[in-house]
């Protein structure tokens, strides 16, 4: 990998701006790393996890630059898509607090122009990250926002509701409120059983519910 001296980098950026190319290339940079992160996200669960973790680590500053640009130029949905692709990387490599900061900054600008699925999933992943940090109140706050969004959308929100409820239940569990956690997880099991043909998801929901029952 090649690295510029800071003075050369600043000179190159100035020349880029003089040529009127900065905006175009910053958008291309964001699009590239969004696509790569969404490709890498599912692969963090397979046999080549270590390879993809190392790749993301090597590109972490590029990912940060892409997130910063998404905020600066108002491409909030792209920023949230990038963020929800990476929770497993941030957890394993110890960047959870940084991840929550990115989510908070993006949430501050997210409105109804951002698709429902992206908003619900973003609040749910933020709930899981807050739970990972032991922040029960924040976990519940994020989880409630995710559930409220999914429920208010009626039929459109039903496919998202089980995931949102899982995020909320992690917060009630962190508070030691196992009765509420059990009730929430029971809804997750029922929704997963009725709306998904993925037996792995149903098995995971039942496993979590069994642990709550214990």
mmCIF file with all atom_site columns, C-alpha atoms in Angstrom:
data_model
loop_
_atom_site.group_PDB
_atom_site.id
_atom_site.type_symbol
_atom_site.label_atom_id
_atom_site.label_alt_id
_atom_site.label_comp_id
_atom_site.label_asym_id
_atom_site.label_entity_id
_atom_site.label_seq_id
_atom_site.pdbx_PDB_ins_code
_atom_site.Cartn_x
_atom_site.Cartn_y
_atom_site.Cartn_z
_atom_site.occupancy
_atom_site.B_iso_or_equiv
_atom_site.pdbx_formal_charge
_atom_site.auth_seq_id
_atom_site.auth_comp_id
_atom_site.auth_asym_id
_atom_site.auth_atom_id
_atom_site.pdbx_PDB_model_num
ATOM 1   C CA . UNK A 1 1   ? 0.000   0.000   0.000   1.00 0.00 ? 1   UNK A CA 1
ATOM 2   C CA . UNK A 1 2   ? 1.206   3.473   -0.840  1.00 0.00 ? 2   UNK A CA 1
ATOM 3   C CA . UNK A 1 3   ? 0.945   6.426   1.495   1.00 0.00 ? 3   UNK A CA 1
ATOM 4   C CA . UNK A 1 4   ? 1.355   10.126  0.767   1.00 0.00 ? 4   UNK A CA 1
ATOM 5   C CA . UNK A 1 5   ? 3.297   12.551  2.871   1.00 0.00 ? 5   UNK A CA 1
ATOM 6   C CA . UNK A 1 6   ? 0.681   14.888  4.332   1.00 0.00 ? 6   UNK A CA 1
ATOM 7   C CA . UNK A 1 7   ? 2.004   17.879  2.383   1.00 0.00 ? 7   UNK A CA 1
ATOM 8   C CA . UNK A 1 8   ? 1.751   15.950  -0.903  1.00 0.00 ? 8   UNK A CA 1
ATOM 9   C CA . UNK A 1 9   ? -1.717  14.764  0.005   1.00 0.00 ? 9   UNK A CA 1
ATOM 10  C CA . UNK A 1 10  ? -2.860  18.320  0.718   1.00 0.00 ? 10  UNK A CA 1
ATOM 11  C CA . UNK A 1 11  ? -1.374  19.505  -2.596  1.00 0.00 ? 11  UNK A CA 1
ATOM 12  C CA . UNK A 1 12  ? -3.143  16.698  -4.479  1.00 0.00 ? 12  UNK A CA 1
ATOM 13  C CA . UNK A 1 13  ? -6.465  17.519  -2.810  1.00 0.00 ? 13  UNK A CA 1
ATOM 14  C CA . UNK A 1 14  ? -6.055  21.185  -3.732  1.00 0.00 ? 14  UNK A CA 1
ATOM 15  C CA . UNK A 1 15  ? -5.407  20.251  -7.366  1.00 0.00 ? 15  UNK A CA 1
ATOM 16  C CA . UNK A 1 16  ? -8.435  17.949  -7.302  1.00 0.00 ? 16  UNK A CA 1
ATOM 17  C CA . UNK A 1 17  ? -10.586 20.829  -6.087  1.00 0.00 ? 17  UNK A CA 1
ATOM 18  C CA . UNK A 1 18  ? -9.150  23.177  -8.739  1.00 0.00 ? 18  UNK A CA 1
ATOM 19  C CA . UNK A 1 19  ? -10.157 20.653  -11.388 1.00 0.00 ? 19  UNK A CA 1
ATOM 20  C CA . UNK A 1 20  ? -13.704 20.520  -10.038 1.00 0.00 ? 20  UNK A CA 1
ATOM 21  C CA . UNK A 1 21  ? -13.478 16.787  -9.459  1.00 0.00 ? 21  UNK A CA 1
ATOM 22  C CA . UNK A 1 22  ? -13.817 16.588  -5.664  1.00 0.00 ? 22  UNK A CA 1
ATOM 23  C CA . UNK A 1 23  ? -17.578 16.008  -5.437  1.00 0.00 ? 23  UNK A CA 1
ATOM 24  C CA . UNK A 1 24  ? -17.658 13.388  -8.175  1.00 0.00 ? 24  UNK A CA 1
ATOM 25  C CA . UNK A 1 25  ? -14.804 11.403  -6.699  1.00 0.00 ? 25  UNK A CA 1
ATOM 26  C CA . UNK A 1 26  ? -16.064 11.632  -3.112  1.00 0.00 ? 26  UNK A CA 1
ATOM 27  C CA . UNK A 1 27  ? -19.414 10.213  -4.265  1.00 0.00 ? 27  UNK A CA 1
ATOM 28  C CA . UNK A 1 28  ? -17.631 7.437   -6.172  1.00 0.00 ? 28  UNK A CA 1
ATOM 29  C CA . UNK A 1 29  ? -15.544 6.692   -3.077  1.00 0.00 ? 29  UNK A CA 1
ATOM 30  C CA . UNK A 1 30  ? -18.691 6.392   -0.931  1.00 0.00 ? 30  UNK A CA 1
ATOM 31  C CA . UNK A 1 31  ? -20.412 4.175   -3.512  1.00 0.00 ? 31  UNK A CA 1
ATOM 32  C CA . UNK A 1 32  ? -17.378 1.895   -3.734  1.00 0.00 ? 32  UNK A CA 1
ATOM 33  C CA . UNK A 1 33  ? -16.994 1.345   -0.004  1.00 0.00 ? 33  UNK A CA 1
ATOM 34  C CA . UNK A 1 34  ? -20.738 0.955   0.499   1.00 0.00 ? 34  UNK A CA 1
ATOM 35  C CA . UNK A 1 35  ? -20.746 -1.833  -2.083  1.00 0.00 ? 35  UNK A CA 1
ATOM 36  C CA . UNK A 1 36  ? -17.663 -3.483  -0.584  1.00 0.00 ? 36  UNK A CA 1
ATOM 37  C CA . UNK A 1 37  ? -19.017 -3.283  2.988   1.00 0.00 ? 37  UNK A CA 1
ATOM 38  C CA . UNK A 1 38  ? -22.348 -4.804  1.955   1.00 0.00 ? 38  UNK A CA 1
ATOM 39  C CA . UNK A 1 39  ? -20.426 -7.573  0.199   1.00 0.00 ? 39  UNK A CA 1
ATOM 40  C CA . UNK A 1 40  ? -18.216 -8.181  3.239   1.00 0.00 ? 40  UNK A CA 1
ATOM 41  C CA . UNK A 1 41  ? -20.956 -8.070  5.906   1.00 0.00 ? 41  UNK A CA 1
ATOM 42  C CA . UNK A 1 42  ? -22.465 -11.536 5.267   1.00 0.00 ? 42  UNK A CA 1
ATOM 43  C CA . UNK A 1 43  ? -19.011 -13.048 4.815   1.00 0.00 ? 43  UNK A CA 1
ATOM 44  C CA . UNK A 1 44  ? -18.097 -12.184 8.407   1.00 0.00 ? 44  UNK A CA 1
ATOM 45  C CA . UNK A 1 45  ? -20.111 -15.282 9.377   1.00 0.00 ? 45  UNK A CA 1
ATOM 46  C CA . UNK A 1 46  ? -18.404 -17.801 7.081   1.00 0.00 ? 46  UNK A CA 1
ATOM 47  C CA . UNK A 1 47  ? -15.153 -19.715 6.823   1.00 0.00 ? 47  UNK A CA 1
ATOM 48  C CA . UNK A 1 48  ? -13.236 -16.709 5.478   1.00 0.00 ? 48  UNK A CA 1
ATOM 49  C CA . UNK A 1 49  ? -14.204 -14.408 8.333   1.00 0.00 ? 49  UNK A CA 1
ATOM 50  C CA . UNK A 1 50  ? -10.606 -13.613 9.254   1.00 0.00 ? 50  UNK A CA 1
ATOM 51  C CA . UNK A 1 51  ? -9.736  -12.574 5.693   1.00 0.00 ? 51  UNK A CA 1
ATOM 52  C CA . UNK A 1 52  ? -12.664 -10.135 5.537   1.00 0.00 ? 52  UNK A CA 1
ATOM 53  C CA . UNK A 1 53  ? -12.012 -8.777  9.023   1.00 0.00 ? 53  UNK A CA 1
ATOM 54  C CA . UNK A 1 54  ? -8.437  -8.043  7.987   1.00 0.00 ? 54  UNK A CA 1
ATOM 55  C CA . UNK A 1 55  ? -9.604  -6.387  4.773   1.00 0.00 ? 55  UNK A CA 1
ATOM 56  C CA . UNK A 1 56  ? -12.052 -4.169  6.651   1.00 0.00 ? 56  UNK A CA 1
ATOM 57  C CA . UNK A 1 57  ? -9.351  -3.275  9.182   1.00 0.00 ? 57  UNK A CA 1
ATOM 58  C CA . UNK A 1 58  ? -7.045  -2.231  6.358   1.00 0.00 ? 58  UNK A CA 1
ATOM 59  C CA . UNK A 1 59  ? -9.779  -0.087  4.818   1.00 0.00 ? 59  UNK A CA 1
ATOM 60  C CA . UNK A 1 60  ? -11.161 1.302   8.081   1.00 0.00 ? 60  UNK A CA 1
ATOM 61  C CA . UNK A 1 61  ? -9.952  4.846   7.417   1.00 0.00 ? 61  UNK A CA 1
ATOM 62  C CA . UNK A 1 62  ? -11.584 4.713   3.974   1.00 0.00 ? 62  UNK A CA 1
ATOM 63  C CA . UNK A 1 63  ? -14.825 3.545   5.622   1.00 0.00 ? 63  UNK A CA 1
ATOM 64  C CA . UNK A 1 64  ? -14.600 6.407   8.109   1.00 0.00 ? 64  UNK A CA 1
ATOM 65  C CA . UNK A 1 65  ? -14.049 8.863   5.244   1.00 0.00 ? 65  UNK A CA 1
ATOM 66  C CA . UNK A 1 66  ? -17.066 7.437   3.410   1.00 0.00 ? 66  UNK A CA 1
ATOM 67  C CA . UNK A 1 67  ? -19.263 7.766   6.499   1.00 0.00 ? 67  UNK A CA 1
ATOM 68  C CA . UNK A 1 68  ? -18.069 11.325  7.061   1.00 0.00 ? 68  UNK A CA 1
ATOM 69  C CA . UNK A 1 69  ? -18.868 12.208  3.455   1.00 0.00 ? 69  UNK A CA 1
ATOM 70  C CA . UNK A 1 70  ? -22.337 10.639  3.711   1.00 0.00 ? 70  UNK A CA 1
ATOM 71  C CA . UNK A 1 71  ? -22.995 13.010  6.608   1.00 0.00 ? 71  UNK A CA 1
ATOM 72  C CA . UNK A 1 72  ? -21.436 16.022  4.930   1.00 0.00 ? 72  UNK A CA 1
ATOM 73  C CA . UNK A 1 73  ? -23.292 15.679  1.630   1.00 0.00 ? 73  UNK A CA 1
ATOM 74  C CA . UNK A 1 74  ? -26.600 14.493  3.121   1.00 0.00 ? 74  UNK A CA 1
ATOM 75  C CA . UNK A 1 75  ? -26.558 10.922  1.775   1.00 0.00 ? 75  UNK A CA 1
ATOM 76  C CA . UNK A 1 76  ? -27.920 9.605   5.059   1.00 0.00 ? 76  UNK A CA 1
ATOM 77  C CA . UNK A 1 77  ? -29.436 6.404   3.707   1.00 0.00 ? 77  UNK A CA 1
ATOM 78  C CA . UNK A 1 78  ? -26.121 5.437   2.134   1.00 0.00 ? 78  UNK A CA 1
ATOM 79  C CA . UNK A 1 79  ? -24.385 6.170   5.442   1.00 0.00 ? 79  UNK A CA 1
ATOM 80  C CA . UNK A 1 80  ? -26.845 4.045   7.400   1.00 0.00 ? 80  UNK A CA 1
ATOM 81  C CA . UNK A 1 81  ? -26.544 1.207   4.874   1.00 0.00 ? 81  UNK A CA 1
ATOM 82  C CA . UNK A 1 82  ? -22.791 1.326   5.329   1.00 0.00 ? 82  UNK A CA 1
ATOM 83  C CA . UNK A 1 83  ? -23.141 1.313   9.115   1.00 0.00 ? 83  UNK A CA 1
ATOM 84  C CA . UNK A 1 84  ? -25.563 -1.624  9.274   1.00 0.00 ? 84  UNK A CA 1
ATOM 85  C CA . UNK A 1 85  ? -23.214 -3.711  7.143   1.00 0.00 ? 85  UNK A CA 1
ATOM 86  C CA . UNK A 1 86  ? -20.447 -3.510  9.738   1.00 0.00 ? 86  UNK A CA 1
ATOM 87  C CA . UNK A 1 87  ? -21.647 -4.249  13.331  1.00 0.00 ? 87  UNK A CA 1
ATOM 88  C CA . UNK A 1 88  ? -19.914 -7.614  13.467  1.00 0.00 ? 88  UNK A CA 1
ATOM 89  C CA . UNK A 1 89  ? -16.607 -6.063  12.368  1.00 0.00 ? 89  UNK A CA 1
ATOM 90  C CA . UNK A 1 90  ? -16.950 -3.279  14.923  1.00 0.00 ? 90  UNK A CA 1
ATOM 91  C CA . UNK A 1 91  ? -17.786 -5.750  17.714  1.00 0.00 ? 91  UNK A CA 1
ATOM 92  C CA . UNK A 1 92  ? -14.981 -8.218  16.984  1.00 0.00 ? 92  UNK A CA 1
ATOM 93  C CA . UNK A 1 93  ? -12.315 -5.554  16.459  1.00 0.00 ? 93  UNK A CA 1
ATOM 94  C CA . UNK A 1 94  ? -13.316 -3.358  19.404  1.00 0.00 ? 94  UNK A CA 1
ATOM 95  C CA . UNK A 1 95  ? -14.816 -0.313  17.687  1.00 0.00 ? 95  UNK A CA 1
ATOM 96  C CA . UNK A 1 96  ? -18.276 -0.487  19.269  1.00 0.00 ? 96  UNK A CA 1
ATOM 97  C CA . UNK A 1 97  ? -18.254 2.980   20.845  1.00 0.00 ? 97  UNK A CA 1
ATOM 98  C CA . UNK A 1 98  ? -17.109 4.505   17.566  1.00 0.00 ? 98  UNK A CA 1
ATOM 99  C CA . UNK A 1 99  ? -19.881 2.614   15.784  1.00 0.00 ? 99  UNK A CA 1
ATOM 100 C CA . UNK A 1 100 ? -22.509 4.021   18.140  1.00 0.00 ? 100 UNK A CA 1
ATOM 101 C CA . UNK A 1 101 ? -21.166 7.512   17.524  1.00 0.00 ? 101 UNK A CA 1
ATOM 102 C CA . UNK A 1 102 ? -21.557 7.069   13.762  1.00 0.00 ? 102 UNK A CA 1
ATOM 103 C CA . UNK A 1 103 ? -25.109 5.771   14.243  1.00 0.00 ? 103 UNK A CA 1
ATOM 104 C CA . UNK A 1 104 ? -26.010 8.718   16.472  1.00 0.00 ? 104 UNK A CA 1
ATOM 105 C CA . UNK A 1 105 ? -24.639 11.242  14.000  1.00 0.00 ? 105 UNK A CA 1
ATOM 106 C CA . UNK A 1 106 ? -26.582 9.621   11.159  1.00 0.00 ? 106 UNK A CA 1
ATOM 107 C CA . UNK A 1 107 ? -29.793 9.312   13.206  1.00 0.00 ? 107 UNK A CA 1
ATOM 108 C CA . UNK A 1 108 ? -29.678 13.065  13.814  1.00 0.00 ? 108 UNK A CA 1
ATOM 109 C CA . UNK A 1 109 ? -30.267 13.602  10.088  1.00 0.00 ? 109 UNK A CA 1
ATOM 110 C CA . UNK A 1 110 ? -32.439 10.585  9.222   1.00 0.00 ? 110 UNK A CA 1
ATOM 111 C CA . UNK A 1 111 ? -35.976 11.379  8.113   1.00 0.00 ? 111 UNK A CA 1
ATOM 112 C CA . UNK A 1 112 ? -38.773 9.665   6.212   1.00 0.00 ? 112 UNK A CA 1
ATOM 113 C CA . UNK A 1 113 ? -36.797 9.922   2.985   1.00 0.00 ? 113 UNK A CA 1
ATOM 114 C CA . UNK A 1 114 ? -34.674 7.086   4.376   1.00 0.00 ? 114 UNK A CA 1
ATOM 115 C CA . UNK A 1 115 ? -36.404 3.785   3.656   1.00 0.00 ? 115 UNK A CA 1
ATOM 116 C CA . UNK A 1 116 ? -38.304 2.115   6.488   1.00 0.00 ? 116 UNK A CA 1
ATOM 117 C CA . UNK A 1 117 ? -36.206 -1.050  6.421   1.00 0.00 ? 117 UNK A CA 1
ATOM 118 C CA . UNK A 1 118 ? -32.958 0.900   6.724   1.00 0.00 ? 118 UNK A CA 1
ATOM 119 C CA . UNK A 1 119 ? -34.239 2.960   9.665   1.00 0.00 ? 119 UNK A CA 1
ATOM 120 C CA . UNK A 1 120 ? -35.649 -0.047  11.543  1.00 0.00 ? 120 UNK A CA 1
ATOM 121 C CA . UNK A 1 121 ? -32.544 -2.149  10.991  1.00 0.00 ? 121 UNK A CA 1
ATOM 122 C CA . UNK A 1 122 ? -30.246 0.738   11.920  1.00 0.00 ? 122 UNK A CA 1
ATOM 123 C CA . UNK A 1 123 ? -31.989 1.348   15.256  1.00 0.00 ? 123 UNK A CA 1
ATOM 124 C CA . UNK A 1 124 ? -31.985 -2.402  15.950  1.00 0.00 ? 124 UNK A CA 1
ATOM 125 C CA . UNK A 1 125 ? -28.274 -2.789  15.246  1.00 0.00 ? 125 UNK A CA 1
ATOM 126 C CA . UNK A 1 126 ? -27.615 0.271   17.410  1.00 0.00 ? 126 UNK A CA 1
ATOM 127 C CA . UNK A 1 127 ? -29.587 -1.470  20.187  1.00 0.00 ? 127 UNK A CA 1
ATOM 128 C CA . UNK A 1 128 ? -27.402 -4.570  19.910  1.00 0.00 ? 128 UNK A CA 1
ATOM 129 C CA . UNK A 1 129 ? -24.225 -2.463  19.934  1.00 0.00 ? 129 UNK A CA 1
ATOM 130 C CA . UNK A 1 130 ? -25.407 -0.542  23.003  1.00 0.00 ? 130 UNK A CA 1
ATOM 131 C CA . UNK A 1 131 ? -26.201 -3.866  24.685  1.00 0.00 ? 131 UNK A CA 1
ATOM 132 C CA . UNK A 1 132 ? -22.683 -5.048  23.859  1.00 0.00 ? 132 UNK A CA 1
ATOM 133 C CA . UNK A 1 133 ? -21.396 -1.980  25.738  1.00 0.00 ? 133 UNK A CA 1
ATOM 134 C CA . UNK A 1 134 ? -23.645 -2.677  28.741  1.00 0.00 ? 134 UNK A CA 1
ATOM 135 C CA . UNK A 1 135 ? -25.784 0.424   28.112  1.00 0.00 ? 135 UNK A CA 1
ATOM 136 C CA . UNK A 1 136 ? -29.222 -0.905  29.015  1.00 0.00 ? 136 UNK A CA 1
ATOM 137 C CA . UNK A 1 137 ? -31.095 2.409   28.811  1.00 0.00 ? 137 UNK A CA 1
ATOM 138 C CA . UNK A 1 138 ? -29.693 3.197   25.365  1.00 0.00 ? 138 UNK A CA 1
ATOM 139 C CA . UNK A 1 139 ? -30.452 -0.348  24.215  1.00 0.00 ? 139 UNK A CA 1
ATOM 140 C CA . UNK A 1 140 ? -34.093 0.039   25.210  1.00 0.00 ? 140 UNK A CA 1
ATOM 141 C CA . UNK A 1 141 ? -34.341 3.506   23.637  1.00 0.00 ? 141 UNK A CA 1
ATOM 142 C CA . UNK A 1 142 ? -33.009 2.287   20.294  1.00 0.00 ? 142 UNK A CA 1
ATOM 143 C CA . UNK A 1 143 ? -35.134 -0.861  20.476  1.00 0.00 ? 143 UNK A CA 1
ATOM 144 C CA . UNK A 1 144 ? -38.310 1.100   21.167  1.00 0.00 ? 144 UNK A CA 1
ATOM 145 C CA . UNK A 1 145 ? -37.663 3.361   18.181  1.00 0.00 ? 145 UNK A CA 1
ATOM 146 C CA . UNK A 1 146 ? -37.166 0.349   15.926  1.00 0.00 ? 146 UNK A CA 1
ATOM 147 C CA . UNK A 1 147 ? -40.339 -1.364  17.168  1.00 0.00 ? 147 UNK A CA 1
ATOM 148 C CA . UNK A 1 148 ? -42.399 1.841   16.915  1.00 0.00 ? 148 UNK A CA 1
ATOM 149 C CA . UNK A 1 149 ? -41.298 2.383   13.317  1.00 0.00 ? 149 UNK A CA 1
ATOM 150 C CA . UNK A 1 150 ? -42.081 -1.213  12.341  1.00 0.00 ? 150 UNK A CA 1
ATOM 151 C CA . UNK A 1 151 ? -45.477 -1.256  14.067  1.00 0.00 ? 151 UNK A CA 1
ATOM 152 C CA . UNK A 1 152 ? -46.560 2.128   12.704  1.00 0.00 ? 152 UNK A CA 1
ATOM 153 C CA . UNK A 1 153 ? -45.948 0.931   9.152   1.00 0.00 ? 153 UNK A CA 1
ATOM 154 C CA . UNK A 1 154 ? -48.649 -1.752  9.376   1.00 0.00 ? 154 UNK A CA 1
ATOM 155 C CA . UNK A 1 155 ? -48.232 -4.629  6.937   1.00 0.00 ? 155 UNK A CA 1
ATOM 156 C CA . UNK A 1 156 ? -45.110 -3.069  5.448   1.00 0.00 ? 156 UNK A CA 1
ATOM 157 C CA . UNK A 1 157 ? -43.392 -3.203  8.829   1.00 0.00 ? 157 UNK A CA 1
ATOM 158 C CA . UNK A 1 158 ? -44.342 -6.781  9.740   1.00 0.00 ? 158 UNK A CA 1
ATOM 159 C CA . UNK A 1 159 ? -41.278 -8.413  8.099   1.00 0.00 ? 159 UNK A CA 1
ATOM 160 C CA . UNK A 1 160 ? -39.060 -6.062  10.160  1.00 0.00 ? 160 UNK A CA 1
ATOM 161 C CA . UNK A 1 161 ? -40.852 -6.384  13.489  1.00 0.00 ? 161 UNK A CA 1
ATOM 162 C CA . UNK A 1 162 ? -39.276 -9.615  14.752  1.00 0.00 ? 162 UNK A CA 1
ATOM 163 C CA . UNK A 1 163 ? -35.763 -8.187  14.370  1.00 0.00 ? 163 UNK A CA 1
ATOM 164 C CA . UNK A 1 164 ? -36.797 -4.921  16.046  1.00 0.00 ? 164 UNK A CA 1
ATOM 165 C CA . UNK A 1 165 ? -38.353 -6.791  18.978  1.00 0.00 ? 165 UNK A CA 1
ATOM 166 C CA . UNK A 1 166 ? -35.133 -8.771  19.403  1.00 0.00 ? 166 UNK A CA 1
ATOM 167 C CA . UNK A 1 167 ? -33.242 -5.512  19.809  1.00 0.00 ? 167 UNK A CA 1
ATOM 168 C CA . UNK A 1 168 ? -35.712 -4.247  22.403  1.00 0.00 ? 168 UNK A CA 1
ATOM 169 C CA . UNK A 1 169 ? -35.668 -7.533  24.321  1.00 0.00 ? 169 UNK A CA 1
ATOM 170 C CA . UNK A 1 170 ? -31.884 -7.353  24.662  1.00 0.00 ? 170 UNK A CA 1
ATOM 171 C CA . UNK A 1 171 ? -32.419 -4.117  26.603  1.00 0.00 ? 171 UNK A CA 1
ATOM 172 C CA . UNK A 1 172 ? -35.027 -5.532  28.980  1.00 0.00 ? 172 UNK A CA 1
ATOM 173 C CA . UNK A 1 173 ? -32.786 -8.534  29.534  1.00 0.00 ? 173 UNK A CA 1
ATOM 174 C CA . UNK A 1 174 ? -29.891 -6.215  30.418  1.00 0.00 ? 174 UNK A CA 1
ATOM 175 C CA . UNK A 1 175 ? -32.143 -4.616  33.066  1.00 0.00 ? 175 UNK A CA 1
ATOM 176 C CA . UNK A 1 176 ? -32.951 -8.042  34.508  1.00 0.00 ? 176 UNK A CA 1
ATOM 177 C CA . UNK A 1 177 ? -36.612 -7.774  33.496  1.00 0.00 ? 177 UNK A CA 1
ATOM 178 C CA . UNK A 1 178 ? -36.880 -11.352 32.279  1.00 0.00 ? 178 UNK A CA 1
ATOM 179 C CA . UNK A 1 179 ? -40.683 -11.436 32.318  1.00 0.00 ? 179 UNK A CA 1
ATOM 180 C CA . UNK A 1 180 ? -40.875 -8.642  29.757  1.00 0.00 ? 180 UNK A CA 1
ATOM 181 C CA . UNK A 1 181 ? -37.995 -10.173 27.816  1.00 0.00 ? 181 UNK A CA 1
ATOM 182 C CA . UNK A 1 182 ? -39.860 -13.497 27.668  1.00 0.00 ? 182 UNK A CA 1
ATOM 183 C CA . UNK A 1 183 ? -43.031 -11.799 26.402  1.00 0.00 ? 183 UNK A CA 1
ATOM 184 C CA . UNK A 1 184 ? -41.118 -9.903  23.727  1.00 0.00 ? 184 UNK A CA 1
ATOM 185 C CA . UNK A 1 185 ? -39.240 -13.001 22.622  1.00 0.00 ? 185 UNK A CA 1
ATOM 186 C CA . UNK A 1 186 ? -42.504 -14.949 22.455  1.00 0.00 ? 186 UNK A CA 1
ATOM 187 C CA . UNK A 1 187 ? -43.696 -12.411 19.888  1.00 0.00 ? 187 UNK A CA 1
ATOM 188 C CA . UNK A 1 188 ? -40.407 -12.856 17.999  1.00 0.00 ? 188 UNK A CA 1
ATOM 189 C CA . UNK A 1 189 ? -40.925 -16.633 17.900  1.00 0.00 ? 189 UNK A CA 1
ATOM 190 C CA . UNK A 1 190 ? -44.515 -16.273 16.696  1.00 0.00 ? 190 UNK A CA 1
ATOM 191 C CA . UNK A 1 191 ? -43.628 -13.721 14.022  1.00 0.00 ? 191 UNK A CA 1
ATOM 192 C CA . UNK A 1 192 ? -40.666 -15.783 12.821  1.00 0.00 ? 192 UNK A CA 1
ATOM 193 C CA . UNK A 1 193 ? -42.763 -18.950 12.711  1.00 0.00 ? 193 UNK A CA 1
ATOM 194 C CA . UNK A 1 194 ? -45.534 -17.300 10.683  1.00 0.00 ? 194 UNK A CA 1
ATOM 195 C CA . UNK A 1 195 ? -43.595 -15.033 8.340   1.00 0.00 ? 195 UNK A CA 1
ATOM 196 C CA . UNK A 1 196 ? -40.305 -16.802 7.594   1.00 0.00 ? 196 UNK A CA 1
ATOM 197 C CA . UNK A 1 197 ? -39.408 -20.093 5.965   1.00 0.00 ? 197 UNK A CA 1
ATOM 198 C CA . UNK A 1 198 ? -35.858 -19.789 7.294   1.00 0.00 ? 198 UNK A CA 1
ATOM 199 C CA . UNK A 1 199 ? -35.579 -22.571 9.864   1.00 0.00 ? 199 UNK A CA 1
ATOM 200 C CA . UNK A 1 200 ? -32.230 -21.215 11.083  1.00 0.00 ? 200 UNK A CA 1
ATOM 201 C CA . UNK A 1 201 ? -33.875 -17.933 12.113  1.00 0.00 ? 201 UNK A CA 1
ATOM 202 C CA . UNK A 1 202 ? -36.662 -19.843 13.871  1.00 0.00 ? 202 UNK A CA 1
ATOM 203 C CA . UNK A 1 203 ? -34.130 -22.074 15.610  1.00 0.00 ? 203 UNK A CA 1
ATOM 204 C CA . UNK A 1 204 ? -32.189 -19.040 16.836  1.00 0.00 ? 204 UNK A CA 1
ATOM 205 C CA . UNK A 1 205 ? -35.376 -17.399 18.116  1.00 0.00 ? 205 UNK A CA 1
ATOM 206 C CA . UNK A 1 206 ? -36.325 -20.561 20.015  1.00 0.00 ? 206 UNK A CA 1
ATOM 207 C CA . UNK A 1 207 ? -32.804 -20.884 21.423  1.00 0.00 ? 207 UNK A CA 1
ATOM 208 C CA . UNK A 1 208 ? -32.894 -17.313 22.756  1.00 0.00 ? 208 UNK A CA 1
ATOM 209 C CA . UNK A 1 209 ? -36.348 -17.896 24.208  1.00 0.00 ? 209 UNK A CA 1
ATOM 210 C CA . UNK A 1 210 ? -35.141 -21.038 25.925  1.00 0.00 ? 210 UNK A CA 1
ATOM 211 C CA . UNK A 1 211 ? -32.312 -19.133 27.546  1.00 0.00 ? 211 UNK A CA 1
ATOM 212 C CA . UNK A 1 212 ? -34.748 -16.452 28.701  1.00 0.00 ? 212 UNK A CA 1
ATOM 213 C CA . UNK A 1 213 ? -37.004 -19.118 30.199  1.00 0.00 ? 213 UNK A CA 1
ATOM 214 C CA . UNK A 1 214 ? -34.098 -20.528 32.199  1.00 0.00 ? 214 UNK A CA 1
#
